[in-house]
C-alpha positions as a printed NumPy array, in Angstrom:
array([[ -2.726,  -3.846, -11.999],
       [ -0.229,  -6.272, -10.55 ],
       [  2.826,  -7.914, -12.07 ],
       [  1.034, -10.89 , -13.695],
       [ -1.565,  -8.496, -15.145],
       [  1.216,  -6.343, -16.611],
       [  2.853,  -9.386, -18.154],
       [ -0.429, -10.559, -19.688],
       [ -1.134,  -7.043, -21.015],
       [  2.281,  -6.859, -22.641],
       [  1.874, -10.357, -24.033],
       [ -1.463,  -9.41 , -25.613],
       [ -0.002,  -6.163, -27.001],
       [  2.976,  -7.727, -28.772],
       [  3.099, -10.693, -31.092],
       [  6.893, -10.877, -31.359],
       [  7.723, -11.978, -27.827],
       [  6.795, -15.015, -25.779],
       [  5.713, -15.172, -22.139],
       [  9.195, -16.04 , -20.894],
       [ 10.833, -13.043, -22.599],
       [  8.235, -10.579, -21.335],
       [  8.419, -11.969, -17.798],
       [ 12.203, -11.612, -17.857],
       [ 11.948,  -8.003, -19.154],
       [  9.453,  -7.015, -16.458],
       [ 11.606,  -8.64 , -13.758],
       [ 14.724,  -6.797, -14.97 ],
       [ 12.927,  -3.428, -14.989],
       [ 11.444,  -3.945, -11.538],
       [ 14.771,  -5.165, -10.192],
       [ 16.509,  -2.041, -11.525],
       [ 13.917,   0.191,  -9.843],
       [ 14.267,  -1.783,  -6.607],
       [ 18.071,  -1.501,  -6.649],
       [ 17.861,   2.224,  -7.31 ],
       [ 15.49 ,   2.774,  -4.392],
       [ 17.593,   0.578,  -2.107],
       [ 20.625,   2.752,  -2.779],
       [ 18.618,   5.91 ,  -2.006],
       [ 18.347,   7.125,  -5.585],
       [ 15.282,   8.41 ,  -7.39 ],
       [ 14.153,   6.632, -10.555],
       [ 12.252,   8.527, -13.221],
       [ 10.709,   7.017, -16.334],
       [  9.811,   9.888, -18.652],
       [  6.157,   9.921, -19.613],
       [  5.293,   7.399, -16.916],
       [  6.301,   8.525, -13.441],
       [  8.918,   8.683, -10.745],
       [  9.815,   6.367,  -7.9  ],
       [ 11.394,   7.658,  -4.717],
       [ 11.331,   6.966,  -1.003],
       [  9.876,   9.373,   1.512],
       [ 10.345,   9.217,   5.229],
       [  7.254,   9.517,   7.403],
       [  7.833,   9.807,  11.135],
       [  6.256,   7.044,  13.203],
       [  2.97 ,   7.687,  14.947],
       [  1.441,   6.263,  18.072],
       [ -1.137,   3.649,  17.217],
       [ -4.09 ,   2.912,  19.404],
       [ -6.089,  -0.262,  19.521],
       [ -9.786,   0.54 ,  20.077],
       [-10.345,  -3.015,  21.314],
       [ -8.245,  -2.228,  24.376],
       [-10.317,   0.828,  25.333],
       [-11.458,   0.973,  28.94 ],
       [-13.922,   3.741,  29.748],
       [-13.399,   5.838,  32.836],
       [-15.901,   5.948,  35.671],
       [-17.547,   9.2  ,  34.526],
       [-17.987,   8.064,  30.929],
       [-19.375,   4.695,  32.008],
       [-21.881,   6.321,  34.37 ],
       [-22.894,   8.873,  31.727],
       [-23.509,   6.154,  29.144],
       [-25.408,   4.05 ,  31.677],
       [-27.639,   7.039,  32.534],
       [-28.316,   7.527,  28.808],
       [-29.403,   3.903,  28.481],
       [-31.769,   4.286,  31.427],
       [-33.353,   7.385,  29.828],
       [-33.819,   5.56 ,  26.505],
       [-35.454,   2.588,  28.221],
       [-38.081,   4.757,  29.901]])
């Protein structure tokens, strides 16, 4: 569910509020959560869940498109292709 889906769900669930009011309420709630996270705080909504930031150390990424096989691997693969062809 994304933000517009949440707004439409809330709009369908309540008859007392219009689209503008619900959009404003959702924006205020999300802004409060965002501000809390930006200041390093944890936000908990009882019965719903908690929002907090966790640090994950960076990892080394590898691009498989840049792979260059070594001489031994290339020769081994080539020999396998020759065996399959015969």
